[in-house]
Amino acid sequence: MRALAARLAGSPRITVVTGAGVSAASGVPTFRGAGGLWKSHRPEELATPEAFDRDPLLVWEWYAWRRELVAKARPNRAHEVLAAWSRRYPEFRLVTQNVDGLHERAGTQNVTRFHGSLRTLACHRRCAGSSPDGWEHEGPLSELPPRCPHCGGIARPGVVWFGEPIPAEALRAAAQAVNCDVFLTVGTSAVVYPAAGLLLEAAARGAFTVEINPDATPATRGVDLALAGPAEEVLDRVERTLPGE
Ligand code: OAD
């Protein structure tokens, strides 16, 4: 705890990569592990372009459920501490694999979304009238599957599915973010690439690497500091250990 606080004291370049575990305390289920979404759902049936082509309604019912769940959730202490750091440290960058928008709702600056957003919809056919980045839709969806307002075709969730590329802008931002002094991987099982590879890239560039996770992951043995515990508790303690906070 103190080792990390000491590293943060000098206003360094900080990069944080987050995964589903940061939102666990907000009541948003993780993907893997006990109670994880992939225990009761198969990724290939719900989170691939092939699954959507096969059964868009089934996929949309799952996303509509997650949209409702996330709309009711509130950012937790982990989101709050990271948001405070984003305002305090001028060279703070956060790359999240999460699609729940809770970092943004906590007021975090400099967020790069690696896997898109549950709030975003996009035209499945990518019609000429709609933006390739899609559009934001808050609140409940009036019909499933929702429709593209331009061409009337089916809309898709604005998320990255298995087998799809990470948005180019997010990759560019991440390539910059690995040039940092302190790199934290928080609440991720560190098995989904390319997000999981950012830690190795940051380490290769000399960053002090830290993992925050209650369980061991493939990243644990390689980091400079592994803080075992829930992100909302560990980050709160680090924040309270920081001099002058
Ligand atoms: P996972 O569900 O794979 O991993 C969640 C991690 O959070 C696990 O390592 C848990 O031990 C940890 N965890 C649980 N509670 C925690 C807490 N309170 N504080 C900190 N950590 C906690 O989620 P991701 O690593 O985010 O991709 O998964 C990566 C990607 O795989 C997701 O973005 C999604 C998924 O399939 C797509 O859908 C493309």
XYZ file of C-alpha atoms in Angstrom, residues 30-245:
216
model
C -18.127 -9.899 -13.781
C -17.646 -12.298 -16.711
C -15.467 -15.001 -15.176
C -15.335 -16.509 -11.703
C -18.141 -17.290 -9.257
C -21.400 -15.675 -10.408
C -19.729 -14.467 -13.617
C -21.820 -13.889 -16.737
C -19.922 -16.555 -18.679
C -21.012 -19.179 -16.106
C -24.594 -18.998 -17.319
C -24.096 -17.702 -20.873
C -21.809 -18.841 -23.634
C -19.782 -15.976 -25.156
C -20.169 -17.403 -28.647
C -23.974 -17.324 -28.294
C -24.149 -13.711 -27.164
C -20.987 -11.730 -27.859
C -19.929 -12.476 -31.415
C -21.013 -11.070 -34.789
C -22.089 -14.598 -35.779
C -24.373 -14.834 -32.745
C -26.001 -11.540 -33.702
C -26.542 -12.623 -37.302
C -28.062 -15.880 -36.051
C -30.414 -14.431 -33.432
C -30.383 -10.623 -33.039
C -33.349 -10.683 -30.667
C -31.656 -13.080 -28.227
C -28.500 -10.974 -28.232
C -30.511 -7.774 -27.785
C -32.496 -9.212 -24.873
C -29.200 -9.853 -23.084
C -27.876 -6.367 -23.840
C -31.173 -4.710 -22.895
C -30.991 -6.522 -19.519
C -27.426 -5.333 -18.987
C -28.357 -1.767 -20.006
C -31.111 -1.723 -17.366
C -28.850 -3.210 -14.701
C -26.128 -0.653 -15.359
C -28.596 2.261 -15.488
C -29.588 1.429 -11.894
C -25.984 0.925 -10.707
C -23.946 3.680 -9.049
C -20.167 4.215 -9.190
C -18.424 2.738 -6.133
C -15.387 3.844 -4.128
C -12.980 2.351 -6.711
C -14.484 4.522 -9.464
C -14.441 7.545 -7.138
C -10.758 7.224 -6.219
C -9.734 6.781 -9.857
C -11.858 9.801 -10.795
C -10.098 11.857 -8.109
C -6.692 10.766 -9.445
C -7.735 11.717 -12.979
C -8.370 15.258 -11.776
C -5.278 15.433 -9.571
C -2.575 13.969 -11.808
C -2.168 15.814 -15.114
C -0.770 12.727 -16.829
C -3.387 10.232 -15.720
C -4.890 7.898 -18.308
C -7.458 5.190 -17.849
C -8.145 2.418 -20.320
C -11.233 0.396 -19.485
C -12.539 -2.851 -20.888
C -15.861 -2.099 -19.214
C -18.887 -1.038 -21.217
C -20.916 0.153 -18.204
C -19.918 3.845 -18.292
C -19.388 3.954 -14.496
C -15.921 5.554 -14.774
C -17.414 8.396 -16.802
C -20.359 8.729 -14.417
C -17.885 9.046 -11.515
C -16.342 12.009 -13.356
C -13.143 10.330 -14.560
C -11.180 12.254 -17.151
C -9.082 10.751 -19.931
C -11.042 7.509 -20.277
C -10.363 5.268 -23.259
C -13.067 2.682 -23.879
C -11.494 -0.431 -25.301
C -14.679 -2.433 -25.774
C -17.238 0.281 -26.565
C -20.267 1.252 -24.512
C -23.627 -0.267 -23.596
C -25.233 3.133 -24.159
C -24.112 3.293 -27.783
C -26.043 1.795 -30.693
C -24.808 1.472 -34.251
C -26.393 0.584 -37.594
C -25.697 -3.108 -38.170
C -25.412 -2.530 -41.923
C -23.301 0.598 -41.330
C -25.616 2.528 -43.658
C -24.305 5.716 -45.248
C -26.631 7.945 -43.180
C -25.411 6.758 -39.766
C -22.131 7.518 -38.038
C -19.687 4.578 -37.927
C -19.282 5.410 -34.221
C -23.021 4.980 -33.722
C -25.238 7.087 -31.483
C -26.014 7.354 -27.781
C -29.345 6.068 -26.546
C -30.218 6.538 -22.903
C -33.123 4.895 -21.152
C -35.190 1.881 -22.115
C -35.351 0.735 -25.733
C -38.857 1.003 -27.163
C -38.456 -2.008 -29.445
C -36.130 -4.989 -29.703
C -34.112 -5.164 -31.799
C -33.885 -1.362 -31.986
C -33.766 0.231 -35.440
C -31.372 2.556 -37.208
C -33.111 5.963 -37.472
C -31.605 6.499 -40.931
C -32.207 3.300 -42.875
C -34.714 1.496 -40.625
C -32.470 -1.591 -40.506
C -31.503 -3.397 -37.330
C -29.209 -1.578 -34.897
C -26.518 -3.391 -32.939
C -24.951 -2.694 -29.542
C -21.968 -0.333 -29.850
C -19.615 -2.790 -28.186
C -16.662 -4.839 -29.377
C -17.493 -8.519 -29.727
C -15.100 -11.461 -29.764
C -13.365 -11.594 -33.118
C -13.844 -7.861 -33.765
C -11.058 -5.274 -33.794
C -10.549 -2.743 -31.022
C -11.467 0.761 -32.300
C -8.382 2.350 -33.904
C -8.618 5.471 -31.741
C -8.635 3.362 -28.561
C -5.587 1.425 -29.759
C -3.754 4.686 -30.472
C -4.586 6.041 -27.013
C -3.475 2.787 -25.364
C -0.192 2.797 -27.295
C 0.507 6.216 -25.760
C -0.719 5.221 -22.318
C 1.828 2.415 -21.923
C 4.503 5.108 -21.745
C 4.024 5.766 -18.046
C 5.782 5.658 -14.674
C 3.147 3.691 -12.789
C 0.858 1.165 -14.464
C -2.042 -0.385 -12.559
C -4.150 -3.300 -13.701
C -7.328 -3.314 -11.639
C -10.184 -5.820 -11.492
C -9.360 -7.709 -14.660
C -8.668 -11.419 -15.127
C -5.910 -10.364 -17.568
C -6.788 -13.030 -20.116
C -8.434 -11.037 -22.925
C -6.033 -9.529 -25.457
C -5.016 -6.992 -26.546
C -5.969 -5.269 -23.239
C -4.039 -7.867 -21.214
C -0.888 -7.148 -23.236
C -0.732 -3.480 -22.194
C 0.803 -4.453 -18.850
C 3.739 -6.176 -20.561
C 4.249 -3.228 -22.878
C 4.291 -0.787 -19.957
C 6.723 -3.021 -18.016
C 9.001 -3.217 -21.058
C 9.078 0.601 -21.079
C 10.131 0.682 -17.445
C 6.841 1.326 -15.644
C 6.368 0.237 -12.034
C 3.538 -2.279 -12.386
C 0.800 -2.938 -9.857
C -2.142 -5.321 -9.797
C -5.230 -4.886 -7.632
C -7.430 -7.979 -7.553
C -8.732 -10.246 -4.796
C -7.684 -13.309 -6.838
C -4.472 -14.294 -8.575
C -4.410 -13.868 -12.365
C -1.834 -14.637 -15.067
C -0.494 -11.108 -14.403
C 0.085 -11.532 -10.654
C 3.528 -13.128 -10.679
C 4.955 -10.644 -13.147
C 3.946 -7.352 -11.513
C 6.203 -5.336 -9.216
C 3.452 -5.122 -6.592
C 0.356 -7.303 -6.226
C -2.256 -5.886 -3.853
C -4.705 -8.680 -3.099
C -8.152 -7.339 -2.277
C -11.265 -5.729 -3.704
C -10.527 -2.565 -5.707
C -13.017 -0.458 -3.727
C -11.157 -1.259 -0.485
C -7.562 -1.263 -1.747
C -7.903 1.985 -3.714
C -9.618 3.642 -0.760
C -6.715 2.660 1.505
C -4.108 3.838 -1.029
C -5.931 7.145 -1.347
C -5.972 7.606 2.426
C -2.263 6.734 2.637
C -1.283 9.425 0.126
C 0.525 12.310 1.807
C -1.628 15.389 2.175
C -4.870 13.619 1.161
